């Protein structure tokens, strides 16, 4: 009964370092998402993948890249970390991949990754 | 683009009393879902309730109910008989079916921090 699994749960990086946040879901969902959560800002969408093989930018994509490795996995990469990327990162997945009439976009979330860039 | 406004950054309620959290949004879509998510101190995002925009009847889920006013684009959450375990950040999230393509995703408000006092 894993759902959405994110690794790592905590990470401290130095400015300029790179790292990849991993996300995997076992619910056979089509869509996957990366959000960041900052105080007073709510959750903001970084990138999303409507289906395997596709990725698109969200509200705040600068400084990030993503890979939809297969249907289960969606990774987020910081090529050169900056202090402004200090945040809590959430991966989510949802069953629907698009098309009018398929509106049940309930998202299932991982437990989050707290990333600090110093 | 969709926008979501939660105008109450913080609220407090006494145990066993009722509290209403407000949410307004802007969308050009006619059919969509709306969600309320809860985030307790554990950081886990938990779905509280969902509403289908084409249904006039307000959704209820045990002590949680919504007041959905489609024309006014308002989607408030009422918590009855508040419990200490309801202490959390609450996010309103309309689902979008058309963001840069045929995909579904959630746009989150900035959240309301609810404190239930004993």
mmCIF file of C-alpha atoms in Angstrom:
data_model
loop_
_atom_site.group_PDB
_atom_site.id
_atom_site.type_symbol
_atom_site.label_atom_id
_atom_site.label_comp_id
_atom_site.label_asym_id
_atom_site.label_seq_id
_atom_site.Cartn_x
_atom_site.Cartn_y
_atom_site.Cartn_z
ATOM 1 C CA UNK A 1 0.000 0.000 0.000
ATOM 2 C CA UNK A 2 2.877 2.384 -0.862
ATOM 3 C CA UNK A 3 1.047 4.986 -3.008
ATOM 4 C CA UNK A 4 3.494 7.766 -3.919
ATOM 5 C CA UNK A 5 7.042 7.403 -2.630
ATOM 6 C CA UNK A 6 9.546 10.242 -2.645
ATOM 7 C CA UNK A 7 13.222 10.070 -1.864
ATOM 8 C CA UNK A 8 15.012 11.545 -0.045
ATOM 9 C CA UNK A 9 12.897 13.019 2.755
ATOM 10 C CA UNK A 10 15.517 15.576 3.727
ATOM 11 C CA UNK A 11 18.490 17.027 1.878
ATOM 12 C CA UNK A 12 20.981 19.825 2.385
ATOM 13 C CA UNK A 13 22.880 21.094 -0.637
ATOM 14 C CA UNK A 14 25.535 23.692 -1.167
ATOM 15 C CA UNK A 15 24.914 26.397 -3.729
ATOM 16 C CA UNK A 16 25.858 25.115 -7.167
ATOM 17 C CA UNK A 17 25.485 21.438 -6.362
ATOM 18 C CA UNK A 18 23.154 19.250 -8.341
ATOM 19 C CA UNK A 19 20.748 16.576 -7.235
ATOM 20 C CA UNK A 20 17.759 14.555 -8.367
ATOM 21 C CA UNK A 21 14.590 14.038 -6.384
ATOM 22 C CA UNK A 22 13.018 10.672 -7.074
ATOM 23 C CA UNK A 23 9.323 9.867 -7.182
ATOM 24 C CA UNK A 24 7.529 6.610 -7.868
ATOM 25 C CA UNK A 25 3.869 5.629 -7.746
ATOM 26 C CA UNK A 26 2.366 2.166 -7.768
ATOM 27 C CA UNK A 27 -1.242 3.103 -8.594
ATOM 28 C CA UNK A 28 -0.893 2.907 -12.388
ATOM 29 C CA UNK A 29 -1.681 6.620 -12.671
ATOM 30 C CA UNK A 30 -1.216 8.458 -15.921
ATOM 31 C CA UNK A 31 -0.398 11.919 -14.600
ATOM 32 C CA UNK A 32 2.394 12.937 -12.286
ATOM 33 C CA UNK A 33 3.355 16.307 -10.852
ATOM 34 C CA UNK A 34 6.063 18.148 -8.974
ATOM 35 C CA UNK A 35 5.048 20.974 -6.642
ATOM 36 C CA UNK A 36 7.031 23.168 -4.313
ATOM 37 C CA UNK A 37 5.616 24.563 -1.105
ATOM 38 C CA UNK A 38 6.864 27.793 0.409
ATOM 39 C CA UNK A 39 5.452 29.719 3.390
ATOM 40 C CA UNK A 40 2.590 31.967 2.316
ATOM 41 C CA UNK A 41 2.717 30.695 -1.267
ATOM 42 C CA UNK A 42 0.756 27.479 -1.113
ATOM 43 C CA UNK A 43 1.753 24.747 -3.528
ATOM 44 C CA UNK A 44 3.070 25.853 -6.881
ATOM 45 C CA UNK A 45 3.367 23.548 -9.854
ATOM 46 C CA UNK A 46 6.894 23.120 -11.202
ATOM 47 C CA UNK A 47 6.426 20.506 -13.926
ATOM 48 C CA UNK A 48 3.861 17.901 -14.774
ATOM 49 C CA UNK A 49 3.577 14.847 -16.974
ATOM 50 C CA UNK A 50 0.169 14.050 -18.383
ATOM 51 C CA UNK A 51 1.288 10.631 -19.552
ATOM 52 C CA UNK A 52 4.368 8.538 -20.029
ATOM 53 C CA UNK A 53 6.694 10.234 -22.483
ATOM 54 C CA UNK A 54 5.341 13.762 -22.056
ATOM 55 C CA UNK A 55 6.343 16.586 -19.737
ATOM 56 C CA UNK A 56 5.263 20.216 -19.541
ATOM 57 C CA UNK A 57 6.187 23.307 -17.573
ATOM 58 C CA UNK A 58 4.054 24.513 -14.720
ATOM 59 C CA UNK A 59 4.054 27.853 -12.950
ATOM 60 C CA UNK A 60 7.658 27.898 -11.707
ATOM 61 C CA UNK A 61 9.872 25.702 -13.924
ATOM 62 C CA UNK A 62 13.043 27.796 -13.986
ATOM 63 C CA UNK A 63 16.059 26.021 -12.519
ATOM 64 C CA UNK A 64 14.506 22.575 -12.778
ATOM 65 C CA UNK A 65 14.358 19.694 -15.211
ATOM 66 C CA UNK A 66 12.243 16.566 -15.124
ATOM 67 C CA UNK A 67 12.245 13.082 -16.573
ATOM 68 C CA UNK A 68 9.288 10.743 -16.873
ATOM 69 C CA UNK A 69 11.329 7.596 -16.886
ATOM 70 C CA UNK A 70 8.348 5.293 -17.252
ATOM 71 C CA UNK A 71 4.753 5.257 -16.106
ATOM 72 C CA UNK A 72 5.760 4.775 -12.473
ATOM 73 C CA UNK A 73 8.624 7.225 -12.078
ATOM 74 C CA UNK A 74 8.961 10.991 -12.411
ATOM 75 C CA UNK A 75 12.180 12.647 -11.283
ATOM 76 C CA UNK A 76 13.014 16.282 -10.631
ATOM 77 C CA UNK A 77 16.559 17.537 -11.146
ATOM 78 C CA UNK A 78 18.230 20.653 -9.852
ATOM 79 C CA UNK A 79 21.275 21.223 -12.047
ATOM 80 C CA UNK A 80 22.816 24.043 -10.015
ATOM 81 C CA UNK A 81 21.055 24.559 -6.719
ATOM 82 C CA UNK A 82 20.378 28.075 -5.487
ATOM 83 C CA UNK A 83 19.206 29.282 -2.045
ATOM 84 C CA UNK A 84 15.902 30.341 -3.679
ATOM 85 C CA UNK A 85 15.216 26.658 -4.261
ATOM 86 C CA UNK A 86 15.070 25.983 -0.547
ATOM 87 C CA UNK A 87 11.580 24.564 -0.184
ATOM 88 C CA UNK A 88 9.478 21.500 0.487
ATOM 89 C CA UNK A 89 8.942 19.508 -2.694
ATOM 90 C CA UNK A 90 5.941 17.283 -3.280
ATOM 91 C CA UNK A 91 5.405 14.708 -5.936
ATOM 92 C CA UNK A 92 1.833 13.765 -6.778
ATOM 93 C CA UNK A 93 -0.009 11.532 -9.171
ATOM 94 C CA UNK A 94 -3.550 11.328 -10.465
ATOM 95 C CA UNK A 95 -5.431 8.739 -12.466
ATOM 96 C CA UNK A 96 -6.603 10.893 -15.343
ATOM 97 C CA UNK A 97 -4.401 11.955 -18.207
ATOM 98 C CA UNK A 98 -6.523 14.373 -20.108
ATOM 99 C CA UNK A 99 -9.606 14.887 -22.175
ATOM 100 C CA UNK A 100 -12.787 16.731 -21.435
ATOM 101 C CA UNK A 101 -15.198 14.715 -19.356
ATOM 102 C CA UNK A 102 -12.421 13.101 -17.408
ATOM 103 C CA UNK A 103 -12.438 15.593 -14.663
ATOM 104 C CA UNK A 104 -11.675 13.608 -11.563
ATOM 105 C CA UNK A 105 -8.264 15.053 -10.950
ATOM 106 C CA UNK A 106 -7.860 13.988 -7.359
ATOM 107 C CA UNK A 107 -4.153 13.934 -6.669
ATOM 108 C CA UNK A 108 -2.324 11.576 -4.344
ATOM 109 C CA UNK A 109 0.753 13.027 -2.713
ATOM 110 C CA UNK A 110 4.064 11.778 -1.485
ATOM 111 C CA UNK A 111 5.342 12.767 1.942
ATOM 112 C CA UNK A 112 7.494 15.576 0.633
ATOM 113 C CA UNK A 113 11.202 16.373 0.542
ATOM 114 C CA UNK A 114 12.558 19.189 2.632
ATOM 115 C CA UNK A 115 15.438 20.688 0.669
ATOM 116 C CA UNK A 116 17.770 23.318 2.070
ATOM 117 C CA UNK A 117 20.319 25.056 -0.140
ATOM 118 C CA UNK A 118 23.050 26.866 1.761
ATOM 119 C CA UNK B 1 -4.986 30.899 -16.183
ATOM 120 C CA UNK B 2 -6.795 29.776 -13.087
ATOM 121 C CA UNK B 3 -6.419 31.701 -9.870
ATOM 122 C CA UNK B 4 -7.416 30.687 -6.367
ATOM 123 C CA UNK B 5 -7.853 32.988 -3.378
ATOM 124 C CA UNK B 6 -8.014 31.944 0.234
ATOM 125 C CA UNK B 7 -8.437 35.221 2.071
ATOM 126 C CA UNK B 8 -8.018 33.887 5.615
ATOM 127 C CA UNK B 9 -4.354 33.079 6.301
ATOM 128 C CA UNK B 10 -5.144 31.903 9.842
ATOM 129 C CA UNK B 11 -8.242 30.956 11.787
ATOM 130 C CA UNK B 12 -8.949 29.676 15.246
ATOM 131 C CA UNK B 13 -11.950 27.758 16.579
ATOM 132 C CA UNK B 14 -12.908 26.184 19.869
ATOM 133 C CA UNK B 15 -13.262 22.462 20.061
ATOM 134 C CA UNK B 16 -16.809 21.275 19.171
ATOM 135 C CA UNK B 17 -17.664 24.522 17.406
ATOM 136 C CA UNK B 18 -18.191 25.141 13.697
ATOM 137 C CA UNK B 19 -15.848 27.009 11.405
ATOM 138 C CA UNK B 20 -16.029 28.007 7.752
ATOM 139 C CA UNK B 21 -13.005 28.460 5.510
ATOM 140 C CA UNK B 22 -13.493 30.517 2.384
ATOM 141 C CA UNK B 23 -12.180 30.048 -1.127
ATOM 142 C CA UNK B 24 -12.833 31.867 -4.368
ATOM 143 C CA UNK B 25 -11.426 31.019 -7.742
ATOM 144 C CA UNK B 26 -11.455 32.119 -11.294
ATOM 145 C CA UNK B 27 -11.863 29.765 -14.209
ATOM 146 C CA UNK B 28 -13.198 29.846 -17.729
ATOM 147 C CA UNK B 29 -14.128 26.193 -17.682
ATOM 148 C CA UNK B 30 -17.662 24.932 -17.271
ATOM 149 C CA UNK B 31 -17.012 21.446 -15.981
ATOM 150 C CA UNK B 32 -14.454 20.767 -13.305
ATOM 151 C CA UNK B 33 -13.912 19.353 -9.846
ATOM 152 C CA UNK B 34 -12.937 21.262 -6.734
ATOM 153 C CA UNK B 35 -11.087 19.858 -3.772
ATOM 154 C CA UNK B 36 -10.182 20.706 -0.230
ATOM 155 C CA UNK B 37 -6.919 19.216 1.015
ATOM 156 C CA UNK B 38 -5.698 19.140 4.585
ATOM 157 C CA UNK B 39 -2.038 19.254 5.591
ATOM 158 C CA UNK B 40 -1.424 18.438 9.275
ATOM 159 C CA UNK B 41 1.960 18.981 10.929
ATOM 160 C CA UNK B 42 3.075 15.632 9.500
ATOM 161 C CA UNK B 43 3.199 17.424 6.116
ATOM 162 C CA UNK B 44 1.120 14.747 4.406
ATOM 163 C CA UNK B 45 -1.497 16.097 1.985
ATOM 164 C CA UNK B 46 -4.868 14.504 2.690
ATOM 165 C CA UNK B 47 -8.004 14.869 0.592
ATOM 166 C CA UNK B 48 -10.883 16.152 2.710
ATOM 167 C CA UNK B 49 -13.728 16.553 0.258
ATOM 168 C CA UNK B 50 -14.457 17.013 -3.421
ATOM 169 C CA UNK B 51 -17.217 18.763 -5.354
ATOM 170 C CA UNK B 52 -18.262 18.268 -8.956
ATOM 171 C CA UNK B 53 -19.014 21.615 -10.534
ATOM 172 C CA UNK B 54 -21.916 20.328 -12.605
ATOM 173 C CA UNK B 55 -23.725 19.085 -9.493
ATOM 174 C CA UNK B 56 -25.876 21.595 -7.636
ATOM 175 C CA UNK B 57 -25.945 19.560 -4.450
ATOM 176 C CA UNK B 58 -23.224 20.465 -2.007
ATOM 177 C CA UNK B 59 -20.857 17.670 -1.075
ATOM 178 C CA UNK B 60 -20.684 16.383 2.480
ATOM 179 C CA UNK B 61 -18.239 14.028 4.138
ATOM 180 C CA UNK B 62 -19.062 13.347 7.784
ATOM 181 C CA UNK B 63 -18.293 16.606 9.656
ATOM 182 C CA UNK B 64 -17.078 18.337 6.519
ATOM 183 C CA UNK B 65 -19.341 20.019 4.011
ATOM 184 C CA UNK B 66 -18.983 22.595 1.277
ATOM 185 C CA UNK B 67 -20.995 25.577 0.174
ATOM 186 C CA UNK B 68 -20.472 25.698 -3.570
ATOM 187 C CA UNK B 69 -21.717 28.778 -5.398
ATOM 188 C CA UNK B 70 -20.815 28.203 -9.037
ATOM 189 C CA UNK B 71 -21.913 31.567 -10.371
ATOM 190 C CA UNK B 72 -19.964 33.361 -7.664
ATOM 191 C CA UNK B 73 -17.024 30.937 -8.046
ATOM 192 C CA UNK B 74 -17.002 30.371 -4.342
ATOM 193 C CA UNK B 75 -16.181 27.087 -2.615
ATOM 194 C CA UNK B 76 -16.155 27.294 1.168
ATOM 195 C CA UNK B 77 -15.469 24.464 3.600
ATOM 196 C CA UNK B 78 -17.512 24.054 6.783
ATOM 197 C CA UNK B 79 -16.149 21.950 9.603
ATOM 198 C CA UNK B 80 -18.730 21.018 12.229
ATOM 199 C CA UNK B 81 -17.976 19.773 15.734
ATOM 200 C CA UNK B 82 -14.321 20.737 15.350
ATOM 201 C CA UNK B 83 -11.786 18.346 16.830
ATOM 202 C CA UNK B 84 -8.201 18.855 17.917
ATOM 203 C CA UNK B 85 -7.107 16.602 15.048
ATOM 204 C CA UNK B 86 -8.557 19.096 12.587
ATOM 205 C CA UNK B 87 -5.678 21.448 13.343
ATOM 206 C CA UNK B 88 -3.920 21.764 10.000
ATOM 207 C CA UNK B 89 -3.332 23.879 6.938
ATOM 208 C CA UNK B 90 -6.270 23.661 4.543
ATOM 209 C CA UNK B 91 -5.869 24.179 0.815
ATOM 210 C CA UNK B 92 -8.570 24.827 -1.732
ATOM 211 C CA UNK B 93 -7.749 23.367 -5.150
ATOM 212 C CA UNK B 94 -9.857 23.611 -8.285
ATOM 213 C CA UNK B 95 -9.030 21.054 -10.924
ATOM 214 C CA UNK B 96 -8.149 22.283 -14.372
ATOM 215 C CA UNK B 97 -8.820 20.307 -17.477
ATOM 216 C CA UNK B 98 -7.125 22.607 -19.921
ATOM 217 C CA UNK B 99 -3.678 23.898 -19.127
ATOM 218 C CA UNK B 100 -1.408 24.018 -22.103
ATOM 219 C CA UNK B 101 -3.054 20.934 -23.484
ATOM 220 C CA UNK B 102 -5.390 18.129 -22.637
ATOM 221 C CA UNK B 103 -4.283 17.431 -19.125
ATOM 222 C CA UNK B 104 -5.712 17.663 -15.664
ATOM 223 C CA UNK B 105 -4.003 19.275 -12.744
ATOM 224 C CA UNK B 106 -4.707 21.111 -9.525
ATOM 225 C CA UNK B 107 -4.052 24.747 -8.752
ATOM 226 C CA UNK B 108 -3.729 25.411 -5.050
ATOM 227 C CA UNK B 109 -4.623 28.405 -2.974
ATOM 228 C CA UNK B 110 -2.183 29.785 -0.419
ATOM 229 C CA UNK B 111 -3.887 27.939 2.399
ATOM 230 C CA UNK B 112 -5.641 28.684 5.697
ATOM 231 C CA UNK B 113 -3.966 27.604 8.898
ATOM 232 C CA UNK B 114 -6.686 26.362 11.242
ATOM 233 C CA UNK B 115 -6.016 25.974 14.937
ATOM 234 C CA UNK B 116 -8.568 24.093 17.036
ATOM 235 C CA UNK B 117 -8.353 25.193 20.655
ATOM 236 C CA UNK B 118 -9.262 22.883 23.557
#
